[in-house]
XYZ file of C-alpha atoms in Angstrom:
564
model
C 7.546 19.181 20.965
C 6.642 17.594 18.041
C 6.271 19.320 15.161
C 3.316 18.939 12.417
C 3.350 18.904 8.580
C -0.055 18.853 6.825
C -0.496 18.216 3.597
C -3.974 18.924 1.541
C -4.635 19.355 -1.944
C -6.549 20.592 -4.674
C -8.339 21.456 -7.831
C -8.499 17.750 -8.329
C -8.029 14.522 -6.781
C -5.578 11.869 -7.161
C -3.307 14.789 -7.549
C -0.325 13.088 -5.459
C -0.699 14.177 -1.957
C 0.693 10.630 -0.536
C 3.358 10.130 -2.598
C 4.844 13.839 -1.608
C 3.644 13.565 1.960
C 5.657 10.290 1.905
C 8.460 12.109 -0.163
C 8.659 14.899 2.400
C 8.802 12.255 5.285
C 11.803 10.800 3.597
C 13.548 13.914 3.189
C 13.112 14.524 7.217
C 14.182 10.357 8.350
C 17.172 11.322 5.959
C 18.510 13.816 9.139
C 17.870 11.354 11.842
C 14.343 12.290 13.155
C 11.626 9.615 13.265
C 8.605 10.440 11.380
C 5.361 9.132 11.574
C 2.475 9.741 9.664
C -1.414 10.188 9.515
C -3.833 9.762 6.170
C -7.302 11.392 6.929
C -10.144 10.072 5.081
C -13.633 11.891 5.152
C -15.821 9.248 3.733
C -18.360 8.030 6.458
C -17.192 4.287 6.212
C -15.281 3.372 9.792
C -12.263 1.848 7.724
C -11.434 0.981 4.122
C -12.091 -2.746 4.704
C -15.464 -3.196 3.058
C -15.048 -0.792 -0.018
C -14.527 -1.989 -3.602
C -10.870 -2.390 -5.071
C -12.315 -0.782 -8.225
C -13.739 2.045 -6.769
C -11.005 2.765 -3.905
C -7.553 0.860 -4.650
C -6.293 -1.519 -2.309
C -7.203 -1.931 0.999
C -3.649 -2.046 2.959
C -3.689 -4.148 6.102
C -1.742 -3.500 9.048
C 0.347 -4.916 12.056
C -2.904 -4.913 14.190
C -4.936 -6.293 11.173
C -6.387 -2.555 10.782
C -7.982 -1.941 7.186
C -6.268 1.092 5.687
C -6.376 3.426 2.733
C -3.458 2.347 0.575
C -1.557 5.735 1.210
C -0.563 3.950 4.426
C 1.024 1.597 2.385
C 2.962 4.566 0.752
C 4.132 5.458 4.367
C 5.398 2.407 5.409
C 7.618 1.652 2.213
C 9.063 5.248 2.224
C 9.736 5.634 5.392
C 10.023 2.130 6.647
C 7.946 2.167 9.952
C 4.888 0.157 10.763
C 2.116 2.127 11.427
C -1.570 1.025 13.238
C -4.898 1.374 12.771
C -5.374 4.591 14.550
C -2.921 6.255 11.574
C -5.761 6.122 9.523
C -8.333 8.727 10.662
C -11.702 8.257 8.955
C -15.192 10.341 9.490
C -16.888 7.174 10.397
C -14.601 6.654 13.235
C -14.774 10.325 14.462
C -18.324 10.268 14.452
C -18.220 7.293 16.389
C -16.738 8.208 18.893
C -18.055 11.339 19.354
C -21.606 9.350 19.749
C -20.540 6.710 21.660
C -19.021 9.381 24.341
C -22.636 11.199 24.259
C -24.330 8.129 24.837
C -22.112 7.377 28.050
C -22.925 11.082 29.239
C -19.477 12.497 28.454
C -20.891 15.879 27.580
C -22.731 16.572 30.593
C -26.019 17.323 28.805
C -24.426 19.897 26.276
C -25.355 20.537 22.650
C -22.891 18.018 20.712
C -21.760 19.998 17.440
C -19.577 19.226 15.179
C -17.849 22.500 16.528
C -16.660 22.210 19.146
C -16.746 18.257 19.649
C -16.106 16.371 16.114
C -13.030 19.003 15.707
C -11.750 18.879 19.184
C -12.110 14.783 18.359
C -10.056 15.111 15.428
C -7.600 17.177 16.900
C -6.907 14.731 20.111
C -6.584 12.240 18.285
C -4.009 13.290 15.635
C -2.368 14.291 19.280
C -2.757 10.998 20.499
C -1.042 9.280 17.212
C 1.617 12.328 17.582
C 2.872 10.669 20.859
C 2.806 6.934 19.682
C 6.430 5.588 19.560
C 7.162 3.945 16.108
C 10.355 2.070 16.683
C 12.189 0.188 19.530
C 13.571 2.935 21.411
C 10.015 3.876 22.703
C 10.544 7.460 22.228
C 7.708 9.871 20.474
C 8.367 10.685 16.936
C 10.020 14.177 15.715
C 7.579 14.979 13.121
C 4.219 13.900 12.311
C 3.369 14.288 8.537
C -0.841 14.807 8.236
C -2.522 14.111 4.741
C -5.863 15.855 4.299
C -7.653 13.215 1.982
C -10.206 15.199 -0.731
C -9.913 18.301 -1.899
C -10.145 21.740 -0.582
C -13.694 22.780 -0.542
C -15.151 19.241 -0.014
C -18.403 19.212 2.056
C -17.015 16.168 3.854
C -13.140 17.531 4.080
C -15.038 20.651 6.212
C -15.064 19.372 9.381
C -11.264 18.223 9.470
C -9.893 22.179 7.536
C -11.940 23.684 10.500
C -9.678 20.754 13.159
C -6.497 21.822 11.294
C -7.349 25.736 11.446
C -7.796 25.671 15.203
C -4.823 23.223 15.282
C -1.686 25.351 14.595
C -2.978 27.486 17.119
C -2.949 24.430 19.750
C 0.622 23.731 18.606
C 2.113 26.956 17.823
C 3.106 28.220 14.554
C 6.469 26.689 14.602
C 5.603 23.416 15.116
C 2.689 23.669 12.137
C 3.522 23.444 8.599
C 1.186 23.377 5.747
C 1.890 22.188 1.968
C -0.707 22.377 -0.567
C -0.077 20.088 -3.134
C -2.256 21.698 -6.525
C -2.618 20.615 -10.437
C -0.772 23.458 -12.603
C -2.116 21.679 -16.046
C -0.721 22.463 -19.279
C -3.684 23.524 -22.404
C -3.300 24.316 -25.549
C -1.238 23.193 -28.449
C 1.704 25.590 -27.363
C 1.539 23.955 -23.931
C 0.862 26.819 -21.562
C 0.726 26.334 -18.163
C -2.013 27.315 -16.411
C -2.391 28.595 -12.888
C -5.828 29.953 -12.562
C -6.932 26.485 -10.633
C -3.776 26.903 -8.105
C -4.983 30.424 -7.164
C -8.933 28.936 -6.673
C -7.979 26.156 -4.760
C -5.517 28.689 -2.191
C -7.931 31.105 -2.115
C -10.523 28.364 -0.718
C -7.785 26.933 1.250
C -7.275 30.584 2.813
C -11.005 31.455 3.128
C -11.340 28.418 5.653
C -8.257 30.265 7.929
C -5.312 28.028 6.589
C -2.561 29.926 4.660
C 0.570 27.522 2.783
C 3.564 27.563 3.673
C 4.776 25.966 0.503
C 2.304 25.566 -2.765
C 3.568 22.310 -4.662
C 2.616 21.978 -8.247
C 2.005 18.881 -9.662
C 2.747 19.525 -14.032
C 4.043 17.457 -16.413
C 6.878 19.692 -16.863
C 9.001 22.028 -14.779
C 7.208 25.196 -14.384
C 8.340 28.136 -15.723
C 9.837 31.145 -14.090
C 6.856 33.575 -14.981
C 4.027 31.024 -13.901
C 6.430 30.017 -10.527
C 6.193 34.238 -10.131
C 2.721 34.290 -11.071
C 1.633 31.825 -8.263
C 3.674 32.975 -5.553
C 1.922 36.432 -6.439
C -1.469 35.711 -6.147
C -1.455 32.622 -3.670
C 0.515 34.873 -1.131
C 3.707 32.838 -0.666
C 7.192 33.742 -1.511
C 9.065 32.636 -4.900
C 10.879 29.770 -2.921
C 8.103 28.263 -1.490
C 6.632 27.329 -5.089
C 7.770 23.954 -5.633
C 7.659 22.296 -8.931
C 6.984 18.447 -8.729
C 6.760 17.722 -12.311
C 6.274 14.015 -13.627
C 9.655 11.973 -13.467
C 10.536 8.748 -14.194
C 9.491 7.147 -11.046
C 7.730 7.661 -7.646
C 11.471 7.585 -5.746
C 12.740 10.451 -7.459
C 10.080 12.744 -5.877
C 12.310 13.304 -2.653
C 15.175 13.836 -4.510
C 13.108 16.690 -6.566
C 12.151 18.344 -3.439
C 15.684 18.273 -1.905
C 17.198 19.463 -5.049
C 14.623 22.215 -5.484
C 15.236 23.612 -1.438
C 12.952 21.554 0.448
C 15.461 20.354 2.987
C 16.077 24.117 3.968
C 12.706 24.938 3.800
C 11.979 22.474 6.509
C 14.807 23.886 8.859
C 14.039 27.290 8.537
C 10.401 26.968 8.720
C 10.050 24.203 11.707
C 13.561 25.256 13.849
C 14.582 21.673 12.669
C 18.183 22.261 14.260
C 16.691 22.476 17.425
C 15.759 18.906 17.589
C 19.098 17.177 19.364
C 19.675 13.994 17.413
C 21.965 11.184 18.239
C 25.055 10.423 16.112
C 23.858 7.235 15.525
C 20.646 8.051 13.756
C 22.696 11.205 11.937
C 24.920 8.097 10.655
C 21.596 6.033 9.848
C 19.938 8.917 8.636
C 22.724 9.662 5.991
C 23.059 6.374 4.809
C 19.503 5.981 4.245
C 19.338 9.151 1.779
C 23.167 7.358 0.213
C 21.275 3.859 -0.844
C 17.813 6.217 -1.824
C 20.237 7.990 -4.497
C 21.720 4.733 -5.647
C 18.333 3.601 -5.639
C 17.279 6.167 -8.497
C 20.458 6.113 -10.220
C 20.006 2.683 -10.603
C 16.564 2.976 -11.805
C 17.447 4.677 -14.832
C 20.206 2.260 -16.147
C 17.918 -0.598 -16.550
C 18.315 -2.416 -19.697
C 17.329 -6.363 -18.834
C 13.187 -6.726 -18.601
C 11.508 -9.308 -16.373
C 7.949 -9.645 -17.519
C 6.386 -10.859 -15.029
C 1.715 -11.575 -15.723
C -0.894 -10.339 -12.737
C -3.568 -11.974 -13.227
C -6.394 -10.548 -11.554
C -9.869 -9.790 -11.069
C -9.429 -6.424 -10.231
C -6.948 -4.736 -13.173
C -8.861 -2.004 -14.831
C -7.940 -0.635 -11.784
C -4.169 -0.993 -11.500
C -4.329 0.988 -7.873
C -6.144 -2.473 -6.688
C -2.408 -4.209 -6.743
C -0.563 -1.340 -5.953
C 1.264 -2.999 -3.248
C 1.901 -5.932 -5.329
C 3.024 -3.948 -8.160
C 5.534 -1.917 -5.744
C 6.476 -5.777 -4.275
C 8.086 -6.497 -7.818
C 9.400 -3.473 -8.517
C 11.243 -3.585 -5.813
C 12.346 -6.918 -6.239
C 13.422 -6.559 -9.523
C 15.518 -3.149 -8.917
C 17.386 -5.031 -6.687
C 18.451 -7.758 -9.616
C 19.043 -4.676 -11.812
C 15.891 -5.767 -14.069
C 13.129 -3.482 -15.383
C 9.778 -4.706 -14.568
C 7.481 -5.380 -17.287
C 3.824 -6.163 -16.215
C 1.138 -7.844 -18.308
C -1.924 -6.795 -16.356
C -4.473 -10.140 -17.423
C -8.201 -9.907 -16.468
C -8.621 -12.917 -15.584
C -12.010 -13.643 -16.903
C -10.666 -12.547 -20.897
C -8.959 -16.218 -20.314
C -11.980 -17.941 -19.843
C -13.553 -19.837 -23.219
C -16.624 -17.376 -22.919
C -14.314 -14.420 -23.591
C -13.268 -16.365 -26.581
C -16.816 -16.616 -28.022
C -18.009 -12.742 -27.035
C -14.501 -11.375 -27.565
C -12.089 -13.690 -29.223
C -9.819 -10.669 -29.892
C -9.346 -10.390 -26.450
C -9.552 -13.700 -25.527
C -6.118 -14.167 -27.877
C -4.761 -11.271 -26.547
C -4.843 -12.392 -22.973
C -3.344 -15.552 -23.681
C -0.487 -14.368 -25.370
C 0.479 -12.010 -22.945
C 0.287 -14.978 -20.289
C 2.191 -17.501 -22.703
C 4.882 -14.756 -23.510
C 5.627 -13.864 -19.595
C 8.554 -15.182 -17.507
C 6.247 -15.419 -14.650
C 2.737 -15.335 -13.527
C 1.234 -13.981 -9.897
C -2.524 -13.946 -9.324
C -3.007 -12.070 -5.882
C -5.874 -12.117 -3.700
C -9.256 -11.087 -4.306
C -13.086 -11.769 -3.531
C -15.848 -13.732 -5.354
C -16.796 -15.712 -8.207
C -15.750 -13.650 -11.567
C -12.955 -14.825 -12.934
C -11.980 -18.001 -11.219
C -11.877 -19.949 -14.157
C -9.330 -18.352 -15.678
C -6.823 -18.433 -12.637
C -7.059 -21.488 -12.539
C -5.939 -21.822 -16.197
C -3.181 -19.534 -15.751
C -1.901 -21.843 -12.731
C -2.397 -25.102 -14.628
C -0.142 -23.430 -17.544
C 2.311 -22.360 -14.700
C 2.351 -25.791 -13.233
C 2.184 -27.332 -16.555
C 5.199 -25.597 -18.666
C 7.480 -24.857 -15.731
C 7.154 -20.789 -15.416
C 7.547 -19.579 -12.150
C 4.128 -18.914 -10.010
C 3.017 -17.154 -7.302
C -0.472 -17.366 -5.665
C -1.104 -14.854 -2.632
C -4.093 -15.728 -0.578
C -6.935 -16.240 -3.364
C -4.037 -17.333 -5.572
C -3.128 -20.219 -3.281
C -6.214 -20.701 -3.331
C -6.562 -21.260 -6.968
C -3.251 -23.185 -7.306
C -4.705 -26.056 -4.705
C -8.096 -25.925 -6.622
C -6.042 -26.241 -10.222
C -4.048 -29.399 -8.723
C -7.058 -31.203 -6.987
C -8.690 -31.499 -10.335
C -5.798 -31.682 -12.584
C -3.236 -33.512 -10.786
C -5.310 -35.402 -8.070
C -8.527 -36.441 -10.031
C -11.098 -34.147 -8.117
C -12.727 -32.920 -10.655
C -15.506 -31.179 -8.630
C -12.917 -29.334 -6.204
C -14.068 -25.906 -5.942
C -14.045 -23.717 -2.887
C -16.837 -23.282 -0.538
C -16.341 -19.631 -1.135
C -17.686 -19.537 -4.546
C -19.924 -22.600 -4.342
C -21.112 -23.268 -1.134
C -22.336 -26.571 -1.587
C -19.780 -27.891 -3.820
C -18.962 -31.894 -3.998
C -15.398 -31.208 -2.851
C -14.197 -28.283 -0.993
C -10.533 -28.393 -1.063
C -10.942 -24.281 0.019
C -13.344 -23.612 2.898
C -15.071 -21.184 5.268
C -12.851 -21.075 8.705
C -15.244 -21.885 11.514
C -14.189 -18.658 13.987
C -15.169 -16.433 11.490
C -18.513 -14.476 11.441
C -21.319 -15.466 8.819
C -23.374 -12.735 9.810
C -20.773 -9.448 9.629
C -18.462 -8.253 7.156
C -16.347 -5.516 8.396
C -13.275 -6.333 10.269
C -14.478 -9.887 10.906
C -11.550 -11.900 9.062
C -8.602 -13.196 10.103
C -6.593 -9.564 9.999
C -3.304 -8.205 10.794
C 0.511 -10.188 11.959
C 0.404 -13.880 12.497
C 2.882 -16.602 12.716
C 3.924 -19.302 10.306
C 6.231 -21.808 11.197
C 8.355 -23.854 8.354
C 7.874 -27.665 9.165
C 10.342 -29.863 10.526
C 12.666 -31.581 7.293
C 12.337 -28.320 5.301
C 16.009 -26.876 6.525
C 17.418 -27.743 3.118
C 14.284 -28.844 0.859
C 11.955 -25.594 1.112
C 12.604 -22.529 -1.200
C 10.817 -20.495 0.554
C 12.109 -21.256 4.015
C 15.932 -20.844 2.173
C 14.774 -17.130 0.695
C 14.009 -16.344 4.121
C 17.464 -17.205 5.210
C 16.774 -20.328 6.724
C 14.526 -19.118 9.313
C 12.222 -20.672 11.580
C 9.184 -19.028 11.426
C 8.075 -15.785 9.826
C 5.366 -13.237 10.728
C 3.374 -12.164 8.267
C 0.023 -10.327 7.789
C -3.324 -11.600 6.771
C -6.712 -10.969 5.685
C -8.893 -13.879 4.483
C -11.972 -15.393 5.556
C -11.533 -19.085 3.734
C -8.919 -21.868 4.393
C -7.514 -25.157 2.695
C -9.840 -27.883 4.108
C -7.105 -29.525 6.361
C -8.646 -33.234 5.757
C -7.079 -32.881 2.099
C -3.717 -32.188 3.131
C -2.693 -35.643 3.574
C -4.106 -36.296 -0.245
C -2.414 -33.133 -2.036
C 0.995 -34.192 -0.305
C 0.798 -37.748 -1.791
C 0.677 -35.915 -4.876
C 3.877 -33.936 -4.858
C 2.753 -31.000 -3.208
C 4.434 -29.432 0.277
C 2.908 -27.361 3.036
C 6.183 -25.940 4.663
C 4.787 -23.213 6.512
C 2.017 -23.897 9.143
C 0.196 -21.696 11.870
C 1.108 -22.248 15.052
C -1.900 -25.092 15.507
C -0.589 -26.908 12.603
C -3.655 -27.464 11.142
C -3.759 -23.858 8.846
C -2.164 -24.063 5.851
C -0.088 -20.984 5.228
C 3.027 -21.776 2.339
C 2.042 -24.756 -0.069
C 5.168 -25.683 -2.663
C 5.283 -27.816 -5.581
C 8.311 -30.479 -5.568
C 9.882 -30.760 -9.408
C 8.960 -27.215 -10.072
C 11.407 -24.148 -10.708
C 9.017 -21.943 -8.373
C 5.339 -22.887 -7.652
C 4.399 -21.117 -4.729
C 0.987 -20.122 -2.664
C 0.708 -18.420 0.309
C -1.858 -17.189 2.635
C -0.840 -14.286 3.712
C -0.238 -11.201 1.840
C 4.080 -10.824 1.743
C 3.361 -7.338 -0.420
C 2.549 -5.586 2.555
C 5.893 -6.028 4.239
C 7.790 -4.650 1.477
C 10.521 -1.876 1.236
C 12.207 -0.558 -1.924
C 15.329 -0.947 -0.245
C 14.375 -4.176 1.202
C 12.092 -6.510 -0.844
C 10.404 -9.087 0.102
C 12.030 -12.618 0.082
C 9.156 -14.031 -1.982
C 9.317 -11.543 -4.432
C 12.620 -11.758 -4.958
C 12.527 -15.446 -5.556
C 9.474 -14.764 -8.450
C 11.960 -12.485 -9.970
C 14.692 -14.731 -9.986
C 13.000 -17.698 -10.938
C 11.614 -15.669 -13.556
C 15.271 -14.321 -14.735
C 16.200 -18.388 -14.581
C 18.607 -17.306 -11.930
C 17.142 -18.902 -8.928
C 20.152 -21.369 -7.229
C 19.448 -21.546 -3.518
């Protein structure tokens, strides 16, 4: 049977629920059982696709073109699976359901309430997700990790504590494990750590039926011995299931904080672990994943070399909004031994208005672009700030630094070249100006005009390198030569496929195609160290112990090291 681990938090939010849900996950693949996982979100909206950058983070996009919170996006890099759509469990899409099967008659005229129906909903369908293979081999995961999004005592979080009390009686109590992950904050001058807010938040947690099994406490230092005691006292656990996940030097040393602090034998003990037979094989695999995750964070720590590398965005008050793109060069650089250095640009400060309402800020942005090795504006929506991307790209293209443009950003780096390089000086895109003179970016004619959610061009498409690139295309050589990748998308507006013939006159190279021929997916510039746009999003698909190809050639372009 498989066996649950859910994860909810407290006091306040943010407090790093995904990163040790994620951690814990690790820990588990690291003895050869497959792991899935589930984030549970319990805003009304029916997915993440439709909510701001700035007020949510990133919206993470999926195999099946599913629109995810970005603790998905956690998942897959730790524990390198690919998850769906249905791993992300939202009110919206419980409600919906739950309506839609009244509607058809389902119920047989009885009362729907949200007990017994929204939280026998909820707990079919983290059933459901339980039994869905995640790898080749077509067999159900081991474990199935459960983050409770919120925090304990949530109006909207109700509905799914009530599902998860009820649950670990549907499962058993071995097969149901429950971490709270709580804030032990440190006041004072003297720096003493406070545990008050740990006992609230547990004794909510236990008023609504759940009891921990292990209480993890975020702090910025290791707790001491007389607050670990004073917790496990009055939240009703035992002294070694108090776990201290203080702040560390980066998000990959969490699992190795929980293993060294127990958490391994925690998990056998408390779940019958060694009653799960697992192959040799994925012992082997399993053993050599945790060997490279410790070199990994070794490594991490002996970092002397910086690669400074400029995002320049529309979205980077919020660094959360690029968290996948930030992760994409992190992981690229650790694997060239480089620290990563990031000059987060909003990209509007670049534009000649910021110089006459803010000219201190105006200077500042500029310098931080002139003084990077490299410069990536990622995708994005709407008009703000498009000016200034497409300054950064014309100083790219013009002083040979390395650039890459993801979705949006190609977008910018064709609009930048039809003006500058190919005498259009009215190219726009039809996104920001509809009725522009010269749309080298438009609107793609299968897409709907009147609905917003889910209606782009989502999820894992191909993109085939053109013939007579074998040898010529850096990006087809970073990917080893191959002859088509698959990659995932999310964009609504195209480069206008009449132009193509023009921009190519001009020096630049569409190498990678869709499958028609007539999408645009990898544009190159020829005479340039690395000028790249592409319309997909490559930061999805990356791993920190296996970056993506395109990052690593930004990085090593950036280091002047790129010889392919």
């Amino acid at each position: 049977m498989t066996k649950y681990i859910v994860v909810s938090g407290g006091v306040i939010s943010g407090v790093g629920k995904g990163i040790i849900a994620s951690s814990a996950g690790t820990l588990l693949k690291s003895l050869g059982l497959r792991v899935t996982a589930i984030k549970i979100d319990p805003y009304l909206n029916i997915d993440a696709g439709l909510m701001s950058p700035l007020d949510h983070g990133e919206v993470f996009v999926l195999n099946d073109g599913g629109e995810v919170d970005l603790d998905l996006g956690n998942y897959e890099r730790f524990l390198d699976v690919e998850l769906s759509r249905i791993n992300n469990i939202t009110t919206g899409k419980v409600y919906q359901q739950v309506i839609e099967q009244e509607r058809r008659g389902d119920y047989l005229g009885k009362t729907v309430q949200v007990v017994p129906h929204i939280t026998d909903a909820i707990q079919n369908w983290v059933e459901q997700v339980a039994q869905r293979p995640i790898d080749e081999s077509g067999e159900k995961p081991d474990i199935c990790i459960i983050e409770l999004g919120g925090t304990v005592g949530d109006i909207e979080s109700a509905p799914f504590v009530e599902a998860m009390r009820q649950f670990q009686f549907r499962v058993g109590h071995e097969n149901f494990c429950l971490i709270h992950v709580s804030l032990v904050p440190v006041v004072g001058s003297v720096g003493e750590q406070k545990t008050k807010p740990t006992q609230m938040s547990v004794r909510d947690l236990r008023g609504a039926g759940l009891s921990p099994d292990m209480v993890a406490c975020r702090s910025t230092k290791p707790l001491d011995a007389s607050v670990r005691s004073k917790i496990s006292m009055f939240c009703h656990v035992a002294p070694e299931q108090v776990f201290t996940v203080h702040d560390v030097s980066s998000v990959y040393h969490v699992p190795v904080l929980l293993r060294d602090h127990g958490a391994m034998g925690f998990f056998r003990r408390r779940l019958s672990l060694d009653t799960i037979r697992v192959p040799e094989d994925r012992l082997l695999a399993g053993q050599q994943l945790w060997n490279q995750w410790l070199e990994l964070t070794k490594s991490y720590g002996h970092l002397f070399e910086t690669v400074t590398i400029a995002i320049v965005g529309k979205y980077t008050d919020l660094h959360d909004s690029y968290i996948s793109v930030y992760k994409a060069l992190e992981h690229a650089s650790l694997a060239y031994r480089r620290k990563l250095e990031i000059k987060w640009i909003e990209a509007s400060n670049l534009e000649p208005d910021t110089m006459k309402s803010d000219p201190v800020k105006y200077h500042e942005s500029w310098q931080s672009l002139c003084g990077s090795n490299g410069i990536l504006v990622p995708g994005g929506f709407g008009s703000r700030g498009i000016e200034g991307m497409v300054m950064a790209a014309k100083w790219a293209r013009e002083h040979k630094v390395p650039y890459l443009g993801i979705c949006l950003g190609m977008h910018i780096a064709i609009i930048e070249y039809a003006r500058h390089v190919c005498g259009m000086r009215d190219a726009f895109s039809a996104e920001m100006d509809p009725d522009c003179k010269t749309p080298v970016v438009i609107y793609m004619p299968e897409i709907s005009k009147t609905h917003m959610g889910a209606t782009m061009r989502l999820g894992l498409r191909s993109t085939l390198f053109q013939p007579g690139t074998e040898n010529t295309s850096i990006v087809r050589r970073l990917h080893g030569g191959a002859a088509s990748v698959e990659e995932r998308h999310r964009h609504r507006y195209e480069i206008n496929p009449e132009m193509v013939a023009t921009f190519e006159e001009k020096g630049l190279r569409f190498v990678g195609r869709d499958e028609s021929g007539k999408r645009m997916e990898i544009v190159e510039m020829q005479g340039h160290p690395f000028f790249v746009g592409c319309q997909y999003h490559p930061e999805y698909l990356t791993r920190p112990l296996k970056p993506h190809p395109l990052f690593r050639g930004l990085i090593m372009a950036s280091m002047g090291e790129l010889k392919l």
